[in-house]
CSV table of C-alpha atoms and ligand atoms in Angstrom, one decimal:
chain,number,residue,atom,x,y,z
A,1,UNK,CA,-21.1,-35.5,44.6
A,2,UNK,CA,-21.3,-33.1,47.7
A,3,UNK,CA,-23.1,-30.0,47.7
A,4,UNK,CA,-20.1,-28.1,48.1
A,5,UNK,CA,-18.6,-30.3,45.0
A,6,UNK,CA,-21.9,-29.4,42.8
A,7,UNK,CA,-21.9,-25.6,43.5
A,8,UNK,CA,-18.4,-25.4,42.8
A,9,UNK,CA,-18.9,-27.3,39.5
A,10,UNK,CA,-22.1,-25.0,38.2
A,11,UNK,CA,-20.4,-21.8,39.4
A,12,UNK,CA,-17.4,-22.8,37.0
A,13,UNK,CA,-19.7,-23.5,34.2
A,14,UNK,CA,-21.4,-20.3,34.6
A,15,UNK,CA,-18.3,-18.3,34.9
A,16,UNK,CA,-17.2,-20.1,31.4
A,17,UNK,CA,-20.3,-18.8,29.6
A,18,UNK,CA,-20.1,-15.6,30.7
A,19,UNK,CA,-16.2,-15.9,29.6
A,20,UNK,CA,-16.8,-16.6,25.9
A,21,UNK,CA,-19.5,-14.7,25.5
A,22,UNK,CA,-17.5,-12.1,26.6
A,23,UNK,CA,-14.7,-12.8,24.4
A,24,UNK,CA,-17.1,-13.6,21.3
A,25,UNK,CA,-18.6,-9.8,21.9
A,26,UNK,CA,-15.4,-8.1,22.2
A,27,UNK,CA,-12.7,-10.6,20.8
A,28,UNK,CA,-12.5,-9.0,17.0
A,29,UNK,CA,-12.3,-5.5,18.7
A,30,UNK,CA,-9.8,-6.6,21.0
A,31,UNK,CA,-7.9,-8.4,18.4
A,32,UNK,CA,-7.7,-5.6,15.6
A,33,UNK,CA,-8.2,-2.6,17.3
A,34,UNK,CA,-5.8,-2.4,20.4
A,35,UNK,CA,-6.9,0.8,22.1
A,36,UNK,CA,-5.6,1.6,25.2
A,37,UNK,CA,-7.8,2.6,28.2
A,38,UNK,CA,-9.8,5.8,27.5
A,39,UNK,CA,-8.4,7.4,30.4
A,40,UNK,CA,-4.9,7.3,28.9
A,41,UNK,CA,-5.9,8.5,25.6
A,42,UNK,CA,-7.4,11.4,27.4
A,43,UNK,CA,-4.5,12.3,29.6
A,44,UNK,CA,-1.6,11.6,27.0
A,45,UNK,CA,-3.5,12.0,23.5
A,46,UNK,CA,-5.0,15.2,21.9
A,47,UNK,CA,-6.4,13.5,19.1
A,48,UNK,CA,-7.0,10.1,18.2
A,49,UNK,CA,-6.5,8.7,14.6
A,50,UNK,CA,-6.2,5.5,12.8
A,51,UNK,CA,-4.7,4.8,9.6
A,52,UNK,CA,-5.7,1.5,7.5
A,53,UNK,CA,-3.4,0.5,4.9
A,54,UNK,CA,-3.8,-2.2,2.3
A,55,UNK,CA,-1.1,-4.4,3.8
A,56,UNK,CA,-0.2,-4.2,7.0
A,57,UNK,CA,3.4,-5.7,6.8
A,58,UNK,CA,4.0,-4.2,3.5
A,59,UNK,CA,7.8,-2.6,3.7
A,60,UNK,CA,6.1,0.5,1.6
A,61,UNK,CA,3.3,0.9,4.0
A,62,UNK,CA,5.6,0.8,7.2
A,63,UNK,CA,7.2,3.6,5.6
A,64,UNK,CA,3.7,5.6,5.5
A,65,UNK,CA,3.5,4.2,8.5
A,66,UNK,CA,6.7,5.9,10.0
A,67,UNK,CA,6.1,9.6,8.1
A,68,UNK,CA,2.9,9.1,10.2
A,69,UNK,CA,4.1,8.2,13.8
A,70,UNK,CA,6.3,10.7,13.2
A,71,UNK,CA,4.0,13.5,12.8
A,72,UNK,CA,1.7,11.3,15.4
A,73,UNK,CA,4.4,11.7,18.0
A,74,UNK,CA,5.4,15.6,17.3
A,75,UNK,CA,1.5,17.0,17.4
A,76,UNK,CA,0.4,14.4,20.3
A,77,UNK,CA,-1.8,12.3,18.4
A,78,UNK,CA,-2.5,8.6,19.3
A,79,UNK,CA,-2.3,6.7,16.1
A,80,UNK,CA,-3.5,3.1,15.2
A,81,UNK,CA,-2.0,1.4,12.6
A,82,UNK,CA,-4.5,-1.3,11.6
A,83,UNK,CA,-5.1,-3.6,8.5
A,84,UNK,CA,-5.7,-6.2,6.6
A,85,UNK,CA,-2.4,-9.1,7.2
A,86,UNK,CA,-2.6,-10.0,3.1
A,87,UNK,CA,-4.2,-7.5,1.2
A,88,UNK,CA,-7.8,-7.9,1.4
A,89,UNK,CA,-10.5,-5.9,0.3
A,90,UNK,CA,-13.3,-7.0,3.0
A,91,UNK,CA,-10.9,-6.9,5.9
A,92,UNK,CA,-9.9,-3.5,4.6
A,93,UNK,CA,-13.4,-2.1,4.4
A,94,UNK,CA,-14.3,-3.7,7.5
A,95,UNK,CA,-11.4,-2.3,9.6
A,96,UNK,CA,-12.5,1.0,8.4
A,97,UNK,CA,-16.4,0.0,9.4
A,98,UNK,CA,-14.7,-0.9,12.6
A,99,UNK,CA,-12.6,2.3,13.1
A,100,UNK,CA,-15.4,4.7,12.4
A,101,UNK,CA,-17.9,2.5,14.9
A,102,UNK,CA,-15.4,3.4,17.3
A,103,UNK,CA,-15.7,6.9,17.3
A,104,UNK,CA,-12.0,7.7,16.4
A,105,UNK,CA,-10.9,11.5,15.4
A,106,UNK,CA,-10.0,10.6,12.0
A,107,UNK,CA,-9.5,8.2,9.6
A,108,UNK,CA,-6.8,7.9,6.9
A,109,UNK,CA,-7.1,5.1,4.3
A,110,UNK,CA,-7.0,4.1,0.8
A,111,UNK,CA,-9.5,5.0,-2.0
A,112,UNK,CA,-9.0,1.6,-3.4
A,113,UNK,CA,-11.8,0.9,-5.3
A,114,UNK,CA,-15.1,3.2,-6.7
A,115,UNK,CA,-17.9,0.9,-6.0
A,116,UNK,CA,-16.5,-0.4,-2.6
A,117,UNK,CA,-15.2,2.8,-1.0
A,118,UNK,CA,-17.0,5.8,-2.2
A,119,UNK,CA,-20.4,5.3,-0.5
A,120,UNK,CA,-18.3,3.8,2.6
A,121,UNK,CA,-16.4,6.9,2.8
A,122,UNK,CA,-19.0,9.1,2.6
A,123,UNK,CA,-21.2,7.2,5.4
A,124,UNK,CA,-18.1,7.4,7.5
A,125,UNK,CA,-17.2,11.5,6.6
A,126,UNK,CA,-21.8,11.8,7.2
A,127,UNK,CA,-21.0,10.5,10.8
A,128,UNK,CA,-18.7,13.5,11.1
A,129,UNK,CA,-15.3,11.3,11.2
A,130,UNK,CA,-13.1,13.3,8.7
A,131,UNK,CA,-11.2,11.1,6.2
A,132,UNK,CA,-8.0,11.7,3.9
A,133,UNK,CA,-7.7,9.1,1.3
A,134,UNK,CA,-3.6,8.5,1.3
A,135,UNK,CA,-1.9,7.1,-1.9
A,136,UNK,CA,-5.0,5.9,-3.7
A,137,UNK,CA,-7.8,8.6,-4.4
A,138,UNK,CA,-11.4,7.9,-4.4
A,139,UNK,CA,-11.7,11.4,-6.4
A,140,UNK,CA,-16.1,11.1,-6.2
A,141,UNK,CA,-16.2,10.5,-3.1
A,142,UNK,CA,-16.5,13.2,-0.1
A,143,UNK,CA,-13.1,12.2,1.6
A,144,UNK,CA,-11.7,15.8,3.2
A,145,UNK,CA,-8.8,15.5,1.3
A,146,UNK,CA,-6.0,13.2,-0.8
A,147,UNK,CA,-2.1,12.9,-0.2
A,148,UNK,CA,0.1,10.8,-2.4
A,149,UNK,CA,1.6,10.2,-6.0
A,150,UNK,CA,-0.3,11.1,-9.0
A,151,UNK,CA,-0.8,7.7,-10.3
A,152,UNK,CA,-1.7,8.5,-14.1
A,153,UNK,CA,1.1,10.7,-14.1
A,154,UNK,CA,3.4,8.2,-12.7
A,155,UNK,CA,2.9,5.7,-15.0
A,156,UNK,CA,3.0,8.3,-17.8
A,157,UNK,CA,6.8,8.6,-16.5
A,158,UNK,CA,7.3,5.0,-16.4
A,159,UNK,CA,6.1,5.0,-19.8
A,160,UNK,CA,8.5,7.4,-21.9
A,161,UNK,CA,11.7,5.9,-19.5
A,162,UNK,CA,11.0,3.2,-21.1
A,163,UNK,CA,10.6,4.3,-24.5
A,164,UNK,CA,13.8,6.3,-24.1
A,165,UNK,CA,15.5,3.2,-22.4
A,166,UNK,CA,14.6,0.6,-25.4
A,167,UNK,CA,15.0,3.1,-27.8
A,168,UNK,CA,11.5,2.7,-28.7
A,169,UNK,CA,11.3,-1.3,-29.7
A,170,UNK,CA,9.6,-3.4,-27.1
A,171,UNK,CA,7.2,-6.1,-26.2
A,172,UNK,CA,6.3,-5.3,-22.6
A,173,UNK,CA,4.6,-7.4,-19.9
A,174,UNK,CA,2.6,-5.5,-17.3
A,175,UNK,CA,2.2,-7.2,-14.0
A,176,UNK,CA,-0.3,-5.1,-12.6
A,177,UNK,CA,-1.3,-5.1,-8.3
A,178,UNK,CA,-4.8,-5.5,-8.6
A,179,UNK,CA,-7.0,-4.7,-11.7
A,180,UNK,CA,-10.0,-2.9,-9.7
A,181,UNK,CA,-8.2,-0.5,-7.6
A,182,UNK,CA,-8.0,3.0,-8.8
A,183,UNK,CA,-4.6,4.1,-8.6
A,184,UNK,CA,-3.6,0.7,-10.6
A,185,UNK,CA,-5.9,1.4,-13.3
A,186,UNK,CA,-4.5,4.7,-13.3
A,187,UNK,CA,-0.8,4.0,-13.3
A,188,UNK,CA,-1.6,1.2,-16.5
A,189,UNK,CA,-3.6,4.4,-17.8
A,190,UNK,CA,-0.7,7.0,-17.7
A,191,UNK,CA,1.7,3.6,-19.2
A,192,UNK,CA,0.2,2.6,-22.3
A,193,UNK,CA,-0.8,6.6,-22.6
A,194,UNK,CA,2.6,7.3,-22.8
A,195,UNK,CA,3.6,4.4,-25.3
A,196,UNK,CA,0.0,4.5,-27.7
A,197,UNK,CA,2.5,6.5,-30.7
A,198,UNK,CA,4.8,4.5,-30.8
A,199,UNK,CA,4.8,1.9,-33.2
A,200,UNK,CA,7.6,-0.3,-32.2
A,201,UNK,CA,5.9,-0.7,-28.0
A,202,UNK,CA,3.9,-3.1,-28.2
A,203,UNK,CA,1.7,-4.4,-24.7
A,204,UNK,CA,1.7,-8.0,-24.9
A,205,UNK,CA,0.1,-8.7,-21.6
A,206,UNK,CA,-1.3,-7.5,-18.5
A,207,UNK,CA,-1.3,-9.2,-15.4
A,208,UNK,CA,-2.4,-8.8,-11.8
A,209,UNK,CA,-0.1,-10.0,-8.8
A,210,UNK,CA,-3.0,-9.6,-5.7
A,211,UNK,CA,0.1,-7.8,-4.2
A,212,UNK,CA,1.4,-11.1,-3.4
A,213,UNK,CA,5.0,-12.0,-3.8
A,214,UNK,CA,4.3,-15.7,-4.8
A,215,UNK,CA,1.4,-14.2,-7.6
A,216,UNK,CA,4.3,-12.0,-9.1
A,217,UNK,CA,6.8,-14.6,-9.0
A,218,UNK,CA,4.2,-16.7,-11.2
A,219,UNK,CA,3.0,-14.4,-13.5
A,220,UNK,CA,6.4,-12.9,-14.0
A,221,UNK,CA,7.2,-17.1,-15.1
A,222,UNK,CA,3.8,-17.6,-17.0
A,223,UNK,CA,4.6,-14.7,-19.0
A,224,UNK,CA,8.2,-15.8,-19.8
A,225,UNK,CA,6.9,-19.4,-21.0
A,226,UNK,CA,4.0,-18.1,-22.9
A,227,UNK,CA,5.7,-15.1,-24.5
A,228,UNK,CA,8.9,-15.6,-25.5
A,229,UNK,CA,8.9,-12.8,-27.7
A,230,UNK,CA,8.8,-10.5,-24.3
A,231,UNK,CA,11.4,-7.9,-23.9
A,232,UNK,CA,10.3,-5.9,-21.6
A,233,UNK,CA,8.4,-5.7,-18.1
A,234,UNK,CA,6.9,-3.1,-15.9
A,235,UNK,CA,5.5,-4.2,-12.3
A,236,UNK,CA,3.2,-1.3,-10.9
A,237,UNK,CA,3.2,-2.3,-7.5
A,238,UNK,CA,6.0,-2.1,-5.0
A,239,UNK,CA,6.6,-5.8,-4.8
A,240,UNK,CA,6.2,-6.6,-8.6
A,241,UNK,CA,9.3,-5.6,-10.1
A,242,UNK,CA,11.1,-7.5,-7.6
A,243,UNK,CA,9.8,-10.6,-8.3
A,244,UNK,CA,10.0,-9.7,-12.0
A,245,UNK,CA,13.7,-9.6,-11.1
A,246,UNK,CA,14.1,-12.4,-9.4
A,247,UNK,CA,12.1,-14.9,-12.1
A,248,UNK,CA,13.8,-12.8,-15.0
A,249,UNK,CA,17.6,-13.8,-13.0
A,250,UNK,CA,16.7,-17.3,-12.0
A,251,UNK,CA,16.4,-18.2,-15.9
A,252,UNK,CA,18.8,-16.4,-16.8
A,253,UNK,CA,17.6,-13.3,-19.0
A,254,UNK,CA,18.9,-10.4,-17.8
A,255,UNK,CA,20.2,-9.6,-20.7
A,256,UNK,CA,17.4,-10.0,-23.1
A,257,UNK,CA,15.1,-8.1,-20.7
A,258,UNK,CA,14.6,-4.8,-19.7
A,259,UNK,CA,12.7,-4.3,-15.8
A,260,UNK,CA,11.2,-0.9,-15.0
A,261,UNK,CA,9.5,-1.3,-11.3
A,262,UNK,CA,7.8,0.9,-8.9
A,263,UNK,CA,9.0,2.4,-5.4
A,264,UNK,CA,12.2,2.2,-4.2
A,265,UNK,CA,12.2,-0.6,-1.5
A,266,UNK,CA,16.1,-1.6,-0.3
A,267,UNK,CA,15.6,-5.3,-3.0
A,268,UNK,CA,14.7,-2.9,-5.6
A,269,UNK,CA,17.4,-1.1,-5.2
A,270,UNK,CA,19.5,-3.6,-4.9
A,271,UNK,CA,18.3,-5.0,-8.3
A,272,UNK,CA,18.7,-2.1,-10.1
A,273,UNK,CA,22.7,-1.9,-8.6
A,274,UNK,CA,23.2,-5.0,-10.2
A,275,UNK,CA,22.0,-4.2,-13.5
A,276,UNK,CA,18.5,-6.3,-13.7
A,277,UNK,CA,15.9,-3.8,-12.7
A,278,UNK,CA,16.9,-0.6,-15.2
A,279,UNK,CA,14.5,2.1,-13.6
A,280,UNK,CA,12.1,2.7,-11.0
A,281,UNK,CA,9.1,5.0,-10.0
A,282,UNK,CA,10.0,7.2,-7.1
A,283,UNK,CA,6.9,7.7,-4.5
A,284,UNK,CA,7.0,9.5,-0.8
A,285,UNK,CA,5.4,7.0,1.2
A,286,UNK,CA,7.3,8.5,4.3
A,287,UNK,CA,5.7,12.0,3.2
A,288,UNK,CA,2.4,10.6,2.7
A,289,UNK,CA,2.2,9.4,6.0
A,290,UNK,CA,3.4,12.2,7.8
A,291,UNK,CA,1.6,14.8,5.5
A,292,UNK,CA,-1.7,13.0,5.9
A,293,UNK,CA,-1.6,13.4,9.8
A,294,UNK,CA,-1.0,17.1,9.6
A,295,UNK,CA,-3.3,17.3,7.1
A,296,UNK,CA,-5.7,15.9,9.7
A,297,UNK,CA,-4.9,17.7,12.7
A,298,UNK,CA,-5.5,21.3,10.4
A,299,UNK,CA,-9.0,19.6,9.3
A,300,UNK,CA,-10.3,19.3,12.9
A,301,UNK,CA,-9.1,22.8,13.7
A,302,UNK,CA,-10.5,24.3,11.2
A,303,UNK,CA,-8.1,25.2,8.9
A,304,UNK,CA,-8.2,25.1,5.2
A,305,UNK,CA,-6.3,22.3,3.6
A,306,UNK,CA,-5.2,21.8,0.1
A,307,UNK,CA,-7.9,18.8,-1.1
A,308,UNK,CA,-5.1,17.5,-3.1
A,309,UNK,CA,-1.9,17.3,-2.4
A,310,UNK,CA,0.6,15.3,-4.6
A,311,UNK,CA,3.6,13.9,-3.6
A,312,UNK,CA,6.9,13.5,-5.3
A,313,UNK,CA,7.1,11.5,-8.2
A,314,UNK,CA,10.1,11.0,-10.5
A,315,UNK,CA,12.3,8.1,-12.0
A,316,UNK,CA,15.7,6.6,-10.7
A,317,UNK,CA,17.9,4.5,-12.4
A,318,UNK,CA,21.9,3.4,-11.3
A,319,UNK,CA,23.0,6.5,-12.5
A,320,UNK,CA,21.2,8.6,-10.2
A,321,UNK,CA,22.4,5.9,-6.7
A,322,UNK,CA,25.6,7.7,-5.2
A,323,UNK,CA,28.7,6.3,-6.4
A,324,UNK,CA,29.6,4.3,-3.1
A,325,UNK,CA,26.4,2.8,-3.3
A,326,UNK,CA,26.8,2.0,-7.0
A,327,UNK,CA,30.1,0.4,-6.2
A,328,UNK,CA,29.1,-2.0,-3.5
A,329,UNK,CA,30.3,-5.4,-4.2
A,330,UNK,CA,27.9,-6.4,-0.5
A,331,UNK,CA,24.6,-7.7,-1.7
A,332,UNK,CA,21.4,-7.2,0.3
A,333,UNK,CA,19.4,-10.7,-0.3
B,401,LIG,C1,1.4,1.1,-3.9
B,401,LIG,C2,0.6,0.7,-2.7
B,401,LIG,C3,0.6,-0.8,-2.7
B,401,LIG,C4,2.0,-1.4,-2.7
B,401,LIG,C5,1.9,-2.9,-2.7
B,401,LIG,C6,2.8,0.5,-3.9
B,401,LIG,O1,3.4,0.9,-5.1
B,401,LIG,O2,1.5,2.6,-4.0
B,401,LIG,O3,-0.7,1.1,-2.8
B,401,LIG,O4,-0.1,-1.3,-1.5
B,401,LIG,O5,2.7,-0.9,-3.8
B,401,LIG,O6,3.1,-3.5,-2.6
């Protein structure tokens, strides 16, 4: 080998080290936190936020998602959008590690869980990064403020529709989204609240789907093979009912069953115009989002804000679709 040929060589290999060390230093920032070059955040952005949802590619989180680039876009805000893929509860609390690390003007997130957010939240609010908690409270913790449904209140409703709708006699399946976050717990709270009188509702089992499609698909079957006496399900998450539907249509028992879900997501409604999901919670997610990043912009300023705000909640059922809609021979899926 030449010289020439063995400094060109050792130069390469030094410029590969320094390459993935490089990347290895900055490649998870790079990957989950796209922020553009200080300069234009500067010139274009008054304030910078991020919001972390549960599920990134969840359809009811792209709605908070929109409320929030909406408000983002009126006020001048640069807003992140950044998350766990599947919802995860370390990627979640790590993306919010993350986020306050880099020094962002805010951060809005869920309150998922007690024991995993609360003292995170606080360490992040002690570092002086403001955070609202957005459809899931962490109520003990020292987040600025909350916007989003009341979840014990919201299963309360779902609760007496269903009492009303079975005229009081049911075996009910809850398939749940996960058992340890708050606004679950609270939603199965306000539920079997609701139902405890009643002597003819009787809670057969409850079940958690991960907020996975596939888990609710298979719980939703379990449930129908191991209790056939089940009349009834309610899915608290925005996915559940649908897969409820689905598993409740593919063997056939939409007549013998009665499907109360949550949120009102196009397939849900879709179910519920053709008869096999009867009822649904109503949330704001679009509010939420949009609320939380006003919300925000008043906190840095100074200005007082409402510590909780609660959003919209009430049922809908075919009766309350417009007519056209409830006509529509066109099916979605
Ligand atoms: C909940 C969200 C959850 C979503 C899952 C909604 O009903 O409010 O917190 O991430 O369902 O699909």
């Amino acid at each position: 080998m030449s010289k020439l040929s063995i400094m060109a060589y050792t130069f390469g290999i030094v410029f590969f080290l320094v390459s993935c060390s490089f990347a290895s230093f900055y490649g998870y920032k790079v990957v989950t936190h796209d922020l553009p070059k200080e300069e234009k955040i500067v010139k274009k952005y008054q304030y910078h936020f991020v919001m972390v949802p549960e599920e990134l590619d969840n359809d009811y989180w792209r709605l908070v998602e929109k409320g929030a680039r909406a408000a983002a876009d009126k006020y001048g805000v640069q807003l992140e959008y950044v998350g766990p893929k599947q919802a995860n509860i370390e990627d979640h609390v790590k993306t919010i590690e993350m986020s306050a690390a880099s020094k962002v003007d805010g951060i809005m997130t869920q309150g998922l869980s007690d024991e995993q957010f609360t003292p995170l939240i606080n360490r992040v609010v002690e570092k002086g990064i403001p955070v609202i908690t957005v459809d899931t409270d962490a109520a003990n913790s020292r987040r600025e403020a909350y916007i989003g449904t009341d979840n014990y209140y919201a299963g309360y409703l779902a609760g007496k529709e269903l009492i009303a709708d079975t005229k009081g006699k049911a075996n009910v399946a809850i398939i749940t989204g996960t058992f340890y976050a708050n606004h679950m717990q609270q939603r199965v709270k306000g539920f079997q609240d609701a139902v405890k009188e009643e002597k003819g509702i009787h809670i057969i089992a409850v079940e958690e789907s991960e907020i996975s499609r596939v888990k609710a698909a298979e719980k939703a079957t379990q449930i129908l093979k191991d209790h056939p006496e089940v009349t009834a399900f309610f899915g608290t998450s925005a996915l559940d009912g649908i897969e409820i539907a689905q598993m409740v249509e593919k063997y056939q028992k939409q007549n013998q069953i009665y499907i109360i879900g949550f949120d009102t997501l196009p397939e849900t409604i879709e179910y519920i115009r053709k008869g096999t999901i009867k009822a649904t919670v109503v949330q704001e997610p679009y509010q939420m989002g949009y609320g939380a990043v006003t919300m925000m912009i008043d906190l840095i300023n100074g200005k007082k804000v409402t510590p909780v705000v609660h959003t919209e909640t009430r049922i809908l059922r075919l009766k309350d679709l417009p007519l056209s809609y409830q006509d529509r021979k066109v099916e979605i899926r």
